[in-house]
mmCIF file of C-alpha atoms in Angstrom:
data_model
loop_
_atom_site.group_PDB
_atom_site.id
_atom_site.type_symbol
_atom_site.label_atom_id
_atom_site.label_comp_id
_atom_site.label_asym_id
_atom_site.label_seq_id
_atom_site.Cartn_x
_atom_site.Cartn_y
_atom_site.Cartn_z
ATOM 1 C CA MET A 38 7.198 13.298 15.976
ATOM 2 C CA GLU A 39 9.686 12.949 13.132
ATOM 3 C CA GLY A 40 7.553 11.008 10.681
ATOM 4 C CA LEU A 41 5.194 8.133 10.029
ATOM 5 C CA SER A 42 6.246 4.721 8.761
ATOM 6 C CA HIS A 43 2.959 2.923 8.118
ATOM 7 C CA ILE A 44 -0.610 2.413 9.221
ATOM 8 C CA THR A 45 -2.531 -0.855 8.917
ATOM 9 C CA PHE A 46 -6.251 -0.903 8.163
ATOM 10 C CA ILE A 47 -8.165 -4.191 8.368
ATOM 11 C CA VAL A 48 -11.241 -3.738 6.191
ATOM 12 C CA LYS A 49 -14.232 -5.825 5.118
ATOM 13 C CA ASN A 50 -13.878 -5.010 1.408
ATOM 14 C CA ILE A 51 -10.307 -4.500 0.199
ATOM 15 C CA GLU A 52 -11.374 -3.654 -3.377
ATOM 16 C CA ARG A 53 -13.754 -0.923 -2.201
ATOM 17 C CA THR A 54 -11.073 0.489 0.089
ATOM 18 C CA THR A 55 -8.579 0.414 -2.803
ATOM 19 C CA LYS A 56 -10.991 2.451 -4.913
ATOM 20 C CA LEU A 57 -11.469 4.952 -2.066
ATOM 21 C CA PHE A 58 -7.729 5.420 -1.524
ATOM 22 C CA LYS A 59 -7.062 5.864 -5.254
ATOM 23 C CA GLU A 60 -9.987 8.171 -6.044
ATOM 24 C CA VAL A 61 -10.160 10.300 -2.906
ATOM 25 C CA PHE A 62 -6.523 10.416 -1.795
ATOM 26 C CA ALA A 63 -4.807 9.841 -5.187
ATOM 27 C CA ALA A 64 -2.919 6.953 -3.561
ATOM 28 C CA GLU A 65 -0.761 4.689 -5.700
ATOM 29 C CA GLU A 66 -1.094 0.933 -5.134
ATOM 30 C CA ILE A 67 2.481 -0.298 -4.903
ATOM 31 C CA TYR A 68 2.074 -3.863 -3.622
ATOM 32 C CA SER A 69 -0.618 -6.508 -3.559
ATOM 33 C CA GLY A 70 -0.405 -9.944 -2.008
ATOM 34 C CA GLY A 71 -3.199 -11.060 -4.333
ATOM 35 C CA GLU A 72 -5.344 -13.767 -2.798
ATOM 36 C CA ASP A 73 -2.541 -14.869 -0.437
ATOM 37 C CA VAL A 74 -2.967 -14.122 3.269
ATOM 38 C CA PHE A 75 0.272 -13.491 5.150
ATOM 39 C CA SER A 76 -1.221 -12.157 8.375
ATOM 40 C CA VAL A 77 -4.882 -11.779 9.349
ATOM 41 C CA SER A 78 -6.209 -10.759 5.921
ATOM 42 C CA ARG A 79 -5.259 -9.999 2.317
ATOM 43 C CA GLU A 80 -2.923 -7.036 2.022
ATOM 44 C CA LYS A 81 -2.102 -4.146 -0.250
ATOM 45 C CA PHE A 82 0.371 -1.306 0.208
ATOM 46 C CA PHE A 83 -0.360 2.235 -0.955
ATOM 47 C CA TRP A 84 1.839 5.258 -1.470
ATOM 48 C CA PHE A 85 0.201 8.516 -0.400
ATOM 49 C CA ARG A 86 2.022 11.380 -2.097
ATOM 50 C CA GLY A 87 3.861 13.603 0.343
ATOM 51 C CA CYS A 88 3.892 10.917 3.042
ATOM 52 C CA GLY A 89 6.594 8.511 4.071
ATOM 53 C CA SER A 90 10.102 7.993 2.829
ATOM 54 C CA GLN A 91 11.137 7.935 -0.820
ATOM 55 C CA LEU A 92 13.958 5.605 0.263
ATOM 56 C CA TRP A 93 11.401 3.029 1.473
ATOM 57 C CA LYS A 94 9.538 3.205 -1.844
ATOM 58 C CA GLU A 95 12.783 2.823 -3.802
ATOM 59 C CA SER A 96 13.756 -0.224 -1.716
ATOM 60 C CA LEU A 97 10.442 -1.899 -2.632
ATOM 61 C CA TYR A 98 11.164 -1.196 -6.310
ATOM 62 C CA ARG A 99 14.593 -2.836 -5.926
ATOM 63 C CA GLN A 100 12.987 -5.886 -4.325
ATOM 64 C CA LYS A 101 10.565 -6.031 -7.297
ATOM 65 C CA ARG A 102 7.565 -5.992 -4.973
ATOM 66 C CA ILE A 103 6.058 -2.948 -6.647
ATOM 67 C CA ILE A 104 3.070 -3.344 -8.971
ATOM 68 C CA MET A 105 3.737 -1.699 -12.296
#
């Protein structure tokens, strides 16, 4: 395996899961669809330090999809 692009979790409580990811894994929330549903549920993207591609994160910044 060369790397990992993304993993999708469908959860009952997105706010509780957000808190878990931030507090336990020091994840950075980099995108939120807010109340909009684009697929099967509300969505948020997280950046877990040391995982994934910096190029992907930078492309989201360029698209202005990152939460500041």
